Coordinates of C-alpha atoms and ligand atoms in Angstrom, one line a residue:
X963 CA 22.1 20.0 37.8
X964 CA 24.6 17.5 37.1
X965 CA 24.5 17.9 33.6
X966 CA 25.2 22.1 34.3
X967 CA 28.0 21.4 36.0
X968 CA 29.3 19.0 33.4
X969 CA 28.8 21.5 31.0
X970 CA 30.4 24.4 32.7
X971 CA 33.7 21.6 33.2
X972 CA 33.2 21.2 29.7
X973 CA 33.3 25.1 28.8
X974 CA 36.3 25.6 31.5
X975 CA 38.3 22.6 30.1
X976 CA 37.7 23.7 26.3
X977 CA 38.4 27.5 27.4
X978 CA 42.0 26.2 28.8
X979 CA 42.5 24.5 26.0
X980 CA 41.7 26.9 23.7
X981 CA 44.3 29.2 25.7
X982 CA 46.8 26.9 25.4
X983 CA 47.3 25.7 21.8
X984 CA 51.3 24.8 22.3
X985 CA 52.9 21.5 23.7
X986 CA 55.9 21.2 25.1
X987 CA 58.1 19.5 23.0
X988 CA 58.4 14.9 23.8
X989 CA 62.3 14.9 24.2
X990 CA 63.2 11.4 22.0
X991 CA 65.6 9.0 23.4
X992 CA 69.1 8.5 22.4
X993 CA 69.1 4.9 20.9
X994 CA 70.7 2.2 22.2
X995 CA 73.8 1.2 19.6
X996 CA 75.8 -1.9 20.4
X997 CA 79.4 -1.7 20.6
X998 CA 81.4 1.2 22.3
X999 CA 84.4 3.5 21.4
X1000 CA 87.1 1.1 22.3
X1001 CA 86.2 -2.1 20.1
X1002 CA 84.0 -0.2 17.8
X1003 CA 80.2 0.9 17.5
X1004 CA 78.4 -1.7 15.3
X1005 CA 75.7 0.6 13.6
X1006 CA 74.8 4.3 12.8
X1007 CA 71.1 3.8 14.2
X1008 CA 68.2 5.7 12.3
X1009 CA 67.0 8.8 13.9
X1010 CA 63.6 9.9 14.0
X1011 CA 63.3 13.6 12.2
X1012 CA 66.8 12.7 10.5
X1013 CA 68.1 11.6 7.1
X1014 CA 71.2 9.5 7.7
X1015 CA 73.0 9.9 4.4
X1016 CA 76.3 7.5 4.3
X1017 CA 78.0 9.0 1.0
X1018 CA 78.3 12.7 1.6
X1019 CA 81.3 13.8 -0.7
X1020 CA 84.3 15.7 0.4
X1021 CA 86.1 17.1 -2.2
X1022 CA 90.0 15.5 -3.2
X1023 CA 88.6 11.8 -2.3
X1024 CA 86.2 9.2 -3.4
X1025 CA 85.8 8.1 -0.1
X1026 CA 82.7 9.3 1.8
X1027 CA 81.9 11.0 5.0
X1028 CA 78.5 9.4 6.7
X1029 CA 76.1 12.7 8.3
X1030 CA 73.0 12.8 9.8
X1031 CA 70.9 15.6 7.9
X1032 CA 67.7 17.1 8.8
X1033 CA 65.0 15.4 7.1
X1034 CA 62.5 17.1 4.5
X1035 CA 63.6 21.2 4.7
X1036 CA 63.0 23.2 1.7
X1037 CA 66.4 24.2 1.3
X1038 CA 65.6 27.6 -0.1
X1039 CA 63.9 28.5 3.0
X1040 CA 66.6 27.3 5.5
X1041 CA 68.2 30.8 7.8
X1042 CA 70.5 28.5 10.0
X1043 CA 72.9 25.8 10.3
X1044 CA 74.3 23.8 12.7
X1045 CA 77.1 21.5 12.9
X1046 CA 77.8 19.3 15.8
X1047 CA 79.2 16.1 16.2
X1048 CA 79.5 13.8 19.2
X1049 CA 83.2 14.3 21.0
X1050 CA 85.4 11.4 22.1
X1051 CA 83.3 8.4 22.4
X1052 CA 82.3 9.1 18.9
X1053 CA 78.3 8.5 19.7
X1054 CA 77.7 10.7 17.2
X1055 CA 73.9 9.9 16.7
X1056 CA 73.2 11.1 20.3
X1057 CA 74.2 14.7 19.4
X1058 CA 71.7 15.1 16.9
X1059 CA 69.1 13.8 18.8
X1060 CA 70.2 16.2 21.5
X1061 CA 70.1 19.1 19.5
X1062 CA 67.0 18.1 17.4
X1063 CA 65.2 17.7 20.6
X1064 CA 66.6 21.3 21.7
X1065 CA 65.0 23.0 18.5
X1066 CA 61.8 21.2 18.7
X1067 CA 61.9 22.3 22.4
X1068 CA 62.6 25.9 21.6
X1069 CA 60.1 26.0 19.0
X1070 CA 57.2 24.4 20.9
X1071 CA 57.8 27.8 23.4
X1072 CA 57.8 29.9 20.4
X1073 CA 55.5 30.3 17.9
X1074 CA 57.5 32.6 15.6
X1075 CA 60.2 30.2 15.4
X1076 CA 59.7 28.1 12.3
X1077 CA 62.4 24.8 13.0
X1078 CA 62.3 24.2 9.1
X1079 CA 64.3 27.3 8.9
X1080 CA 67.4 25.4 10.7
X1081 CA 69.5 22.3 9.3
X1082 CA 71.0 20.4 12.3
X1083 CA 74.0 18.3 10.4
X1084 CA 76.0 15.9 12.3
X1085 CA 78.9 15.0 10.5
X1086 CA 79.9 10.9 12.3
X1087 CA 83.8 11.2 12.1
X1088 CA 85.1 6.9 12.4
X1089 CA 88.2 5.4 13.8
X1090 CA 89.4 2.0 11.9
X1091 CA 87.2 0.0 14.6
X1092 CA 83.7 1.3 13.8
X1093 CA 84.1 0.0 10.0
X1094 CA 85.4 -3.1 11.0
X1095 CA 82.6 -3.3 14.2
X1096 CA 79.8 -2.5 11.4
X1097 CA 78.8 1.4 12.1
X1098 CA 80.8 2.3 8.6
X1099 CA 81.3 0.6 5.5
X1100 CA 84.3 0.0 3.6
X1101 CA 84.3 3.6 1.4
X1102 CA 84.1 5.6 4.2
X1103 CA 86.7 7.8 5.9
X1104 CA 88.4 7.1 9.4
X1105 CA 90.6 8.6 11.7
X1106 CA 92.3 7.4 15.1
X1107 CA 90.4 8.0 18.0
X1108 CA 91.6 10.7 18.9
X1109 CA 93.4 12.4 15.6
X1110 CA 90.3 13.4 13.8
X1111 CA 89.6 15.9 16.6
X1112 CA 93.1 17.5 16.0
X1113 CA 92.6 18.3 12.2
X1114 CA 94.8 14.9 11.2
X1115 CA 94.7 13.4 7.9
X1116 CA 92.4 10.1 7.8
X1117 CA 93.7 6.6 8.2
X1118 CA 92.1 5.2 5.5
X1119 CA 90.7 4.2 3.1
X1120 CA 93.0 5.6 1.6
X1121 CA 95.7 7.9 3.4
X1122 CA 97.2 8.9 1.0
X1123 CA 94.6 11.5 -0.5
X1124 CA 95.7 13.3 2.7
X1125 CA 92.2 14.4 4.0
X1126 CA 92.1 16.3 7.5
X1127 CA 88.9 16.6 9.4
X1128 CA 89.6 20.3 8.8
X1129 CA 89.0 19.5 5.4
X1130 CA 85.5 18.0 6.5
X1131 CA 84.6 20.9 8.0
X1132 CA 85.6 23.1 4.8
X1133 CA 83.2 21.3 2.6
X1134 CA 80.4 21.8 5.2
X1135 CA 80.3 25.6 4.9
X1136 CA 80.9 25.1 1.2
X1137 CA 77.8 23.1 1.3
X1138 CA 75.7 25.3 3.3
X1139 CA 76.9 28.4 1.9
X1140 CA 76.0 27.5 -1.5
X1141 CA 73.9 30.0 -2.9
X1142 CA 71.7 27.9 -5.6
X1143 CA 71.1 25.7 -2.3
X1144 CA 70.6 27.8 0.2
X1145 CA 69.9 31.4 -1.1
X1146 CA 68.8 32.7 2.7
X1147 CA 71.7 31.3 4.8
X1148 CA 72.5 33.6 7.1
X1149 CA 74.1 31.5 9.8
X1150 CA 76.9 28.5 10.2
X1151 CA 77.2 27.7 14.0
X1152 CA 79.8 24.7 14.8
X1153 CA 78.6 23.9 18.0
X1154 CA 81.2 21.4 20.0
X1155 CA 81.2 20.3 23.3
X1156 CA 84.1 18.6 24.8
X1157 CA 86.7 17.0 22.2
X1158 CA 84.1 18.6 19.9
X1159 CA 85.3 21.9 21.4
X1160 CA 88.8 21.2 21.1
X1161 CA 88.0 20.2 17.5
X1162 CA 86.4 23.8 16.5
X1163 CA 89.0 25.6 18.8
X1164 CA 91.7 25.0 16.5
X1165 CA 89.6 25.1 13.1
X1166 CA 88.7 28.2 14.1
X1167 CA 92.6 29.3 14.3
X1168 CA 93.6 27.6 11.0
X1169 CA 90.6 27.7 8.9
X1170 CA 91.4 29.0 5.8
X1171 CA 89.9 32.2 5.1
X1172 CA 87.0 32.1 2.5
X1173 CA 84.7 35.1 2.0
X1174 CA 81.9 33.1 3.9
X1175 CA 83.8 33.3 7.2
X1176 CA 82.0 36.2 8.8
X1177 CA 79.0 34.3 9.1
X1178 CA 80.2 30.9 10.3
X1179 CA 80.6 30.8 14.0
X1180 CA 82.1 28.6 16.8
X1181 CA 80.7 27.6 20.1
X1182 CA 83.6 26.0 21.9
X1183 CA 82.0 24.5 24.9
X1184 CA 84.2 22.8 28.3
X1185 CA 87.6 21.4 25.7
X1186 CA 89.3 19.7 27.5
X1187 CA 92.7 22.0 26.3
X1188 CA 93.0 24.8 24.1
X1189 CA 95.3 25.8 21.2
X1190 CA 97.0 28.2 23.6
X1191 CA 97.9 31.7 21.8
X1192 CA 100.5 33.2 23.6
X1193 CA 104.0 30.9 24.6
X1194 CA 103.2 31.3 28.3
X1195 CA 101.3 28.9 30.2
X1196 CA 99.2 30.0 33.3
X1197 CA 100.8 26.8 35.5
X1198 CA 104.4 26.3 34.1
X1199 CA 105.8 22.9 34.3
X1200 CA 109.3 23.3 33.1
X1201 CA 109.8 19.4 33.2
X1202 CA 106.8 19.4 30.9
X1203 CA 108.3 19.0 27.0
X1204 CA 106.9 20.9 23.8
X1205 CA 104.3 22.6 25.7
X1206 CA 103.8 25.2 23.2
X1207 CA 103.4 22.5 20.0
X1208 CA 100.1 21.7 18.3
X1209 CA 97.5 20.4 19.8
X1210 CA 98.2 22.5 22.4
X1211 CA 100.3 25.8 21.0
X1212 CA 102.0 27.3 18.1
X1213 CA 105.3 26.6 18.3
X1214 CA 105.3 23.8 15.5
X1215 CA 103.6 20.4 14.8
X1216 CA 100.8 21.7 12.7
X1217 CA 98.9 19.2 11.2
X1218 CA 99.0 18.9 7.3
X1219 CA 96.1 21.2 6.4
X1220 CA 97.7 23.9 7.9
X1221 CA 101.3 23.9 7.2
X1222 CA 101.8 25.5 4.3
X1223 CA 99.3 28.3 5.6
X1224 CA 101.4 28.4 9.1
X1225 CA 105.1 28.6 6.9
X1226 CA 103.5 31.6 4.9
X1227 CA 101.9 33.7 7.5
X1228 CA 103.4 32.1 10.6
X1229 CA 102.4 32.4 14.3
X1230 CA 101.2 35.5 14.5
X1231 CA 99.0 35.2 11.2
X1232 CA 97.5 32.4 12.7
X1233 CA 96.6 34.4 16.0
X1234 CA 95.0 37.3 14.5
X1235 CA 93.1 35.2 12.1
X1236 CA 91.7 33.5 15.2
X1237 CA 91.1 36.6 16.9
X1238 CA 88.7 37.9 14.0
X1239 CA 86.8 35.2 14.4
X1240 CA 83.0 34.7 15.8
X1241 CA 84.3 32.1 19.0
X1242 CA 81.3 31.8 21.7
X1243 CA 83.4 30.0 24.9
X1244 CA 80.9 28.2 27.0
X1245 CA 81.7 27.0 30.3
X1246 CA 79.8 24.8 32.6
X1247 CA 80.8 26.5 35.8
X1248 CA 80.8 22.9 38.0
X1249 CA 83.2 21.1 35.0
X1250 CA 85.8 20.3 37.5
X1251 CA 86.8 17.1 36.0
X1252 CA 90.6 17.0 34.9
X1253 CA 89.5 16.2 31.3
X1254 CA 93.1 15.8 29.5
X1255 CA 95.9 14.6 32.1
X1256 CA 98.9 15.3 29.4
X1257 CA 101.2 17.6 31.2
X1258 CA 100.7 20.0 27.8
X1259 CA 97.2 20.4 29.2
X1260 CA 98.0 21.0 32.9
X1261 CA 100.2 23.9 32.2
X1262 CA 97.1 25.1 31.3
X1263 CA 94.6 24.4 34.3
X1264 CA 93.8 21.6 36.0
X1265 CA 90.1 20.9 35.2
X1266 CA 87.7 22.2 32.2
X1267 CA 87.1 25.6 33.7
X1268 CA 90.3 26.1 35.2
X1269 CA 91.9 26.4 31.4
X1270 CA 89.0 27.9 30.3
X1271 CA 89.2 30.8 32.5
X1272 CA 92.9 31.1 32.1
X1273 CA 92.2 31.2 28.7
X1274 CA 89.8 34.0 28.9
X1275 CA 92.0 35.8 31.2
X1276 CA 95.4 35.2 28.3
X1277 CA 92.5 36.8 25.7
X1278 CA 92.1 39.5 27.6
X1279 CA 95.6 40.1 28.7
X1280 CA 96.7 40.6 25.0
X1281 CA 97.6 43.8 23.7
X1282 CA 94.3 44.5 22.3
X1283 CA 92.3 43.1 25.3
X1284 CA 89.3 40.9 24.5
X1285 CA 88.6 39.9 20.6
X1286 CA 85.2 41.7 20.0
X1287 CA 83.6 38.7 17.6
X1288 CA 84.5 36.4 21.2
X1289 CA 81.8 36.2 23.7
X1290 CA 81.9 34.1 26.9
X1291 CA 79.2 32.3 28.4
X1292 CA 79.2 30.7 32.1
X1293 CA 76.9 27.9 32.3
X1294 CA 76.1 28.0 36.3
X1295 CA 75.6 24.9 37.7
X1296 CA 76.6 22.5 34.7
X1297 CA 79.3 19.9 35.0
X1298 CA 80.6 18.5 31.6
X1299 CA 76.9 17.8 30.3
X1300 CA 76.7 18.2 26.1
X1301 CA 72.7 18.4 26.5
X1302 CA 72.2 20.9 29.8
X1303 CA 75.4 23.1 27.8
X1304 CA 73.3 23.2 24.9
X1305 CA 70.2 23.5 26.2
X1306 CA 71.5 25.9 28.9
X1307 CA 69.1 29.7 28.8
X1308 CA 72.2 31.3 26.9
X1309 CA 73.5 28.3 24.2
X1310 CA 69.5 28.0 23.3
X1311 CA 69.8 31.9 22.5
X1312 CA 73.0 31.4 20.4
X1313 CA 72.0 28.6 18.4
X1314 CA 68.8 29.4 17.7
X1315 CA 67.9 33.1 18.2
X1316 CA 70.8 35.2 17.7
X1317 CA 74.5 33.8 17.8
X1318 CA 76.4 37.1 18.6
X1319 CA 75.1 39.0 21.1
X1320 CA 78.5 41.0 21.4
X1321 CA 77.5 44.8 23.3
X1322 CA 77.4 48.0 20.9
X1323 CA 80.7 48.9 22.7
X1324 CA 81.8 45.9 21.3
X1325 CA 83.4 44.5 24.5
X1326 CA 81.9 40.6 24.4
X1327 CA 78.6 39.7 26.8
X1328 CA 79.7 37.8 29.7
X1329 CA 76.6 36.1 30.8
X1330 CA 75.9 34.6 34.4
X1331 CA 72.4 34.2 34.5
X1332 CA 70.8 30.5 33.6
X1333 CA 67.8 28.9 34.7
X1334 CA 69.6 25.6 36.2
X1335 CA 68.6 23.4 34.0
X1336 CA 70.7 20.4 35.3
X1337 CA 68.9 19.1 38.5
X1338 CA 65.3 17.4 37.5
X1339 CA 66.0 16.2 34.2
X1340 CA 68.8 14.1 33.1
X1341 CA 69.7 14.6 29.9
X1342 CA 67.9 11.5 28.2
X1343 CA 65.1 12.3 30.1
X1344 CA 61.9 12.6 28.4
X1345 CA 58.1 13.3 27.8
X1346 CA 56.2 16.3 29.6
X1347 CA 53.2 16.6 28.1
X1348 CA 52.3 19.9 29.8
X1349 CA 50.8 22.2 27.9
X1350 CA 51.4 25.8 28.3
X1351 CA 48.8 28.7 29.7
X1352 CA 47.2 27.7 32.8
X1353 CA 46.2 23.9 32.8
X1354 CA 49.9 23.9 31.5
X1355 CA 50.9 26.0 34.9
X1356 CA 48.7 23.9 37.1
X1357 CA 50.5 20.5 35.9
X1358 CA 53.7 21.9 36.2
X1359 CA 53.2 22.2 39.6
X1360 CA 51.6 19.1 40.4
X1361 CA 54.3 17.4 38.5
X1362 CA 57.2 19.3 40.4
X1363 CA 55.4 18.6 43.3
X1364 CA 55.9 14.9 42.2
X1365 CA 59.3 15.0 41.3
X1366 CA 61.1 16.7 44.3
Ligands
NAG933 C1 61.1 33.6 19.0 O1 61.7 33.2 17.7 C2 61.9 34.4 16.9 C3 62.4 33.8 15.6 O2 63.6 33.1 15.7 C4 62.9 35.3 17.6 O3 63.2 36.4 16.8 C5 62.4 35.7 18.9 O4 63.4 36.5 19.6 C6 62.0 34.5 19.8 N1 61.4 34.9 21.0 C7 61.7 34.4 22.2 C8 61.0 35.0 23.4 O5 62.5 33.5 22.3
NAG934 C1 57.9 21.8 8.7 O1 58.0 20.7 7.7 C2 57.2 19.6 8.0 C3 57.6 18.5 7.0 O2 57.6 19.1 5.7 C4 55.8 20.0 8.0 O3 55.0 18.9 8.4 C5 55.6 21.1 9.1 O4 54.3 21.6 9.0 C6 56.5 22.3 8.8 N1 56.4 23.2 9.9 C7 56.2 24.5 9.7 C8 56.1 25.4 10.9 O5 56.1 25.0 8.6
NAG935 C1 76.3 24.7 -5.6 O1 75.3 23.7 -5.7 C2 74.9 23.4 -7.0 C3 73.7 22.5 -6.9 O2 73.9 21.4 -6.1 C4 76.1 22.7 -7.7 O3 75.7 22.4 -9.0 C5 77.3 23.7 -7.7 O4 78.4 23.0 -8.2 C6 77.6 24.1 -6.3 N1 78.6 25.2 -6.3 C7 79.7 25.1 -5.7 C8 80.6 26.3 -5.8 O5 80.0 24.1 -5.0
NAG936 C1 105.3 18.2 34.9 O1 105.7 17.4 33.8 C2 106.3 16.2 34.2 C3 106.8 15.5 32.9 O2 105.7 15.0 32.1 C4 105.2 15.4 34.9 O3 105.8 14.1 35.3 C5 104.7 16.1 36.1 O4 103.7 15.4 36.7 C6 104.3 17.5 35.7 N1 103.9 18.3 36.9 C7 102.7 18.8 37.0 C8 102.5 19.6 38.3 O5 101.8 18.7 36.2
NAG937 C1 72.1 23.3 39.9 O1 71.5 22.0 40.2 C2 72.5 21.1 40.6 C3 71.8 19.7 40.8 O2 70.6 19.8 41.5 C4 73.1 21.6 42.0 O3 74.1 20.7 42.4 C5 73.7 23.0 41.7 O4 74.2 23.5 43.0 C6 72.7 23.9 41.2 N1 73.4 25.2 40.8 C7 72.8 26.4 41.1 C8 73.6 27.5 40.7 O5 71.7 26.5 41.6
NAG938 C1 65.7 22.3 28.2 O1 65.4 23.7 28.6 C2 64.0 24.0 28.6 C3 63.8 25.5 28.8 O2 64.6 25.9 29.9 C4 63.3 23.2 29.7 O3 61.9 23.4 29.7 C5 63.6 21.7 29.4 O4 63.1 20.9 30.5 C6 65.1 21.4 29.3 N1 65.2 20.0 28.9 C7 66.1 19.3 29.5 C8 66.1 17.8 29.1 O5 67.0 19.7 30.2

């Protein structure tokens, strides 16, 4: 009898299990990294999963960019890449553990998605105070704080070879678009959240053109401002001076990379160039934070989606209505979160799945509909080891039942 019934548990248990092959992914933990943006981080920390490589070359320098790389891909069978760096704070490690654990995530829910196919790259732009605090060494480039996110020339090592971030970026799609590399790259997604997203905003506006732009794309997720297009600004503030100069229009100010291009084809060159190009705006629809305080930015809104739905509403407003490589995506119930913005139902589609999922008509997708994804978990948060099919079902709801 007892032994029956131990054996039928036996058979149940094994037929669940046999059901349910597939784990949920273990999210990993960001590591802890002394230091901080104001006085310096004091390492690059290895990451599980990740090569850290600290002389990746960029092309008119012997200085050195440092990048986190996906570890151990056969090259020749990569599809995708993506490119995302931390934002202000400069914890750049954390983004590619965020988006690392996204794709493992995805791919533990789908068996047809191979995660050797993508190559997550996070390229660690420095100011001055992480070389001296220990997170760069001495050949590396650095910026200041917060110039390397406007497309600025480095500080050093040596400012004079007059490298922009933008021409950081450059070298990446070069990289990845290299065909005795990566014969099957189909994809280039810059993925930016925050200053990140201001960052890829305006590269994708000055860029200049290559013939491997139609498959690079930008998601520009909660900026804090915008390179505005138009010389109108949704919340005037005629006290307010050089509203319409870079970072925040087109008036003048361009950074180095770009002037020449700007004197040549000018304003409106610049505009259309930006127009034709694949921009995915994500906005967390509870950012209500103020983000940039500069009266430049508050002409524009007064919080994250303020300007980014005036921004939306200036694309549409222009002559030829919304750009049809543009798409929009409202991230419901996200405040300024990198990891529940990427991880969100639609950014998971876009980064991993398909990136432009414009209609036929080719009026851009405005989504609205997203599992919330921001309540339970907490971004660093970790471990479910439920498996799916039906034990998987029957832990899930013993667990939520734990965790309300
Ligand atoms: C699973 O991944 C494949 C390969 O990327 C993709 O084509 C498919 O749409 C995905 N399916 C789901 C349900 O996400
Ligand atoms: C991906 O590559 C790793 C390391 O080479 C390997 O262990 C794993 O089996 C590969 N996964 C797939 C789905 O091919
Ligand atoms: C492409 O990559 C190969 C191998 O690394 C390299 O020899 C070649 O110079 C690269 N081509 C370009 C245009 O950068
Ligand atoms: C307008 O700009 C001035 C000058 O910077 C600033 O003091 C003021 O706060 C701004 N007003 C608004 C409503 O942002
Ligand atoms: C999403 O979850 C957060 C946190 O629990 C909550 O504040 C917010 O209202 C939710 N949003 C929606 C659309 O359910
Ligand atoms: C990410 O999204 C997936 C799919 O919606 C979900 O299962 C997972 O819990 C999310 N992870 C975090 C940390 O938000």
């Amino acid at each position: 009898m007892a032994i029956a019934t131990r054996f039928s548990l036996f058979l149940f248990l094994t037929f669940l299990f046999t059901l349910s092959p597939v784990s949920a992914w273990d999210w990993i933990q960001n590591p802890a990294v002394n230091g901080g943006q104001d006085d310096g981080w004091q390492s690059l920390p290895e990451l599980p999963g990740a090569q850290l490589i600290t002389d990746w070359p960029v092309p008119g320098t012997s200085s050195v960019m440092p990048v986190y790389q996906s570890a151990g891909l056969d090259t020749s069978r990569v599809t995708r890449a993506i490119i995302v760096p931390g934002a202000k704070a400069r914890d750049h490690w954390s983004y590619w553990v965020t988006m690392q654990n996204i794709k493992m995530d995805f791919a533990s829910t789908n068996s047809s998605f191979d995660p050797n196919t993508t190559s997550i790259l996070t390229p660690c732009f420095l100011a001055e105070q992480d070389i001296e605090a220990g997170a760069g060494k001495p050949d590396q480039l650095y910026w200041g704080k917060t110039s390397w996110f406007g497309g600025y020339y480095t500080k050093g090592p040596n400012a004079d070879d007059k490298i922009s971030s933008f021409d950081v970026l450059d070298s990446l799609v070069d990289y990845y678009t290299n065909e005795t590399m990566y014969p099957n790259m189909q994809t280039v997604i810059f993925a930016g959240h925050s200053a990140a997203a201001q960052f890829f905003q305006r590269y994708a506006a000055v860029r200049q053109p290559t013939k491997n732009d139609d498959r690079v794309n930008y998601i520009i997720a909660n900026p804090g401002s915008y390179l505005w297009l138009v010389q109108d600004r949704p919340a005037q503030n005629s006290s307010c001076p050089d509203v319409d100069e870079y970072k925040y229009g087109l008036n003048n100010g361009l950074p180095g990379y770009s002037t020449g291009d700007y004197s040549r084809i000018g304003r409106d060159g610049i505009v259309s160039r930006y127009l034709g190009r694949n921009v995915h705006y994500a906005l967390g629809t509870n950012d209500n934070g103020p983000g940039d305080t500069q009266c430049q930015a508050l002409t524009q809104g007064s919080t994250h989606l303020e300007r980014g739905n005036n921004f939306i509403a200036m694309l549409k407003a222009l002559p030829d209505g919304m750009p049809s490589q543009h798409t929009v995506d409202m991230i419901e119930g996200v405040s300024h979160q990198n990891d529940q913005m990427f991880n969100s139902t639609q950014l998971r589609q876009r980064l991993f799945k398909d990136v432009s999922t414009t209609t036929s008509a080719g009026t851009p997708q405005t989504t609205q509909n997203n599992a919330n994804t921001s309540s339970k978990n907490n971004g660093a948060l970790s471990s479910k080891l439920i498996s799916s099919g039906s034990l998987g079902i029957a832990m899930t709801l013993v667990l939520g039942g734990l965790s309300l």
